[in-house]
Amino acid sequence: MRHKNRAVTVRHVLGVASLSLLVGLTGCAGGAAPAAEPQPISTADIDPAAAAALPEEYKSAGVIKVASDIPYPPLEMFDENQQLTGLDYDLAQAMGAKLGVRLELQTQAFDSIIPSLQSGKNDIIMSGMNDTVERQETLDFVDYLHAGFSILVLEGNPENITTVLDLCGKNVAVQKATVQGEILRSYDQQCKDKGSEPVNVAELPLETDVQTAVRSGKAAADVVDSAVATYAAKTAGDGKIFDIVKDPANPAGYNPVYTGIGILKEDKELSQAILAALDAVIADGTYDEILAKYDLSDYTVKETGLNLGGTKP
């Protein structure tokens, strides 16, 4: 998803626990995002294989801290009551139930999200981060989505953008530190070959800032993960504001990539526990239900595994 640099830029778990352990994301000081009141974990929900794989330190703590660049709808966002919701939130709750611990989302700027693991502030990343070969030098990924990026324009497509090369010479906004910016710059020569200037890429701190730039006319388009574009086109504002450019040659979006949960490479046991938890959530049908809830069923992974980025789906 986040084809972030996040390159991602679109951008949990654990042993048999007592009934008093909570699943979900609780609000607290120090960066935890506010979430709905978590529900007690039932021992019946715990998956034995996932729980057995989890390192003892996380079982003892009863929590895994999840670095997440919030908001990034529909993966991480707030509802009308300012409670955290979204696909990653729901998936974190479901995986936490399998592992018997709390997965607590911590607000973290995307450009500092990997360092937050390296410093010990957070344990894993769940923030629409794309699984790339470059990132695999530092992280292992448990991949849970597969999607490309799309071009989001104002309703009615006033600048008649039909393909990515129609962005040549135009102001285009992307979220800072994302792969999308690099991808757009990779078209520089093709733009020159067609007699146009390169894409003028503006990198803004948040995806909400990017969408505001398009709405205000400061940018002709937003280049963003297809899942995010789909959600924005359906839900932004009180009425329809955006359209997605449909390129027949790229029906799944441009440059499809895997999106994964990032874990430091040295934390091999934690990676295996999270993979087991995802497998358990897929096996009981919860994974499909969560993706359908956010209209993201087109982006399911066909098989699970570590570090699928760079391989064919």
mmCIF file of N, CA and C in Angstrom, residues 4 37 51 86 97 106 133 162 181 192 224 245 256 276 297:
data_model
loop_
_atom_site.group_PDB
_atom_site.id
_atom_site.type_symbol
_atom_site.label_atom_id
_atom_site.label_comp_id
_atom_site.label_asym_id
_atom_site.label_seq_id
_atom_site.Cartn_x
_atom_site.Cartn_y
_atom_site.Cartn_z
ATOM 1 N N LYS A 4 5.415 4.150 0.336
ATOM 2 C CA LYS A 4 6.310 5.052 0.997
ATOM 3 C C LYS A 4 7.702 4.485 1.082
ATOM 4 N N GLU A 37 -13.235 1.302 23.681
ATOM 5 C CA GLU A 37 -12.953 0.485 24.855
ATOM 6 C C GLU A 37 -12.679 -0.955 24.429
ATOM 7 N N ALA A 51 0.196 -18.360 19.665
ATOM 8 C CA ALA A 51 0.566 -18.034 21.037
ATOM 9 C C ALA A 51 1.888 -18.687 21.430
ATOM 10 N N GLY A 86 -10.399 1.644 11.344
ATOM 11 C CA GLY A 86 -9.703 1.377 10.091
ATOM 12 C C GLY A 86 -9.290 -0.080 9.963
ATOM 13 N N ALA A 97 -6.281 -10.991 19.435
ATOM 14 C CA ALA A 97 -7.127 -12.022 20.042
ATOM 15 C C ALA A 97 -6.523 -13.410 19.835
ATOM 16 N N GLN A 106 0.609 3.242 18.163
ATOM 17 C CA GLN A 106 1.290 4.443 18.618
ATOM 18 C C GLN A 106 1.455 5.383 17.427
ATOM 19 N N VAL A 133 12.315 -4.455 -1.593
ATOM 20 C CA VAL A 133 13.618 -5.105 -1.431
ATOM 21 C C VAL A 133 14.535 -4.242 -0.572
ATOM 22 N N THR A 162 -5.687 10.804 -18.120
ATOM 23 C CA THR A 162 -6.109 9.441 -18.429
ATOM 24 C C THR A 162 -5.035 8.394 -18.136
ATOM 25 N N GLY A 181 6.612 9.304 -4.834
ATOM 26 C CA GLY A 181 7.439 10.389 -5.329
ATOM 27 C C GLY A 181 8.563 9.874 -6.209
ATOM 28 N N LYS A 192 10.081 13.809 -21.104
ATOM 29 C CA LYS A 192 10.909 14.554 -22.048
ATOM 30 C C LYS A 192 10.746 14.012 -23.464
ATOM 31 N N VAL A 224 -1.431 7.976 -5.002
ATOM 32 C CA VAL A 224 -1.543 7.361 -3.683
ATOM 33 C C VAL A 224 -1.913 5.898 -3.858
ATOM 34 N N VAL A 245 -8.647 7.950 -11.679
ATOM 35 C CA VAL A 245 -8.351 7.775 -13.097
ATOM 36 C C VAL A 245 -8.299 6.272 -13.387
ATOM 37 N N PRO A 256 1.865 -2.635 -8.787
ATOM 38 C CA PRO A 256 1.329 -3.338 -7.609
ATOM 39 C C PRO A 256 2.442 -3.849 -6.697
ATOM 40 N N ALA A 276 1.868 -16.358 12.080
ATOM 41 C CA ALA A 276 0.926 -17.379 12.532
ATOM 42 C C ALA A 276 -0.418 -16.761 12.907
ATOM 43 N N SER A 297 -11.614 -5.733 -0.753
ATOM 44 C CA SER A 297 -11.495 -7.156 -1.072
ATOM 45 C C SER A 297 -10.658 -7.417 -2.316
#
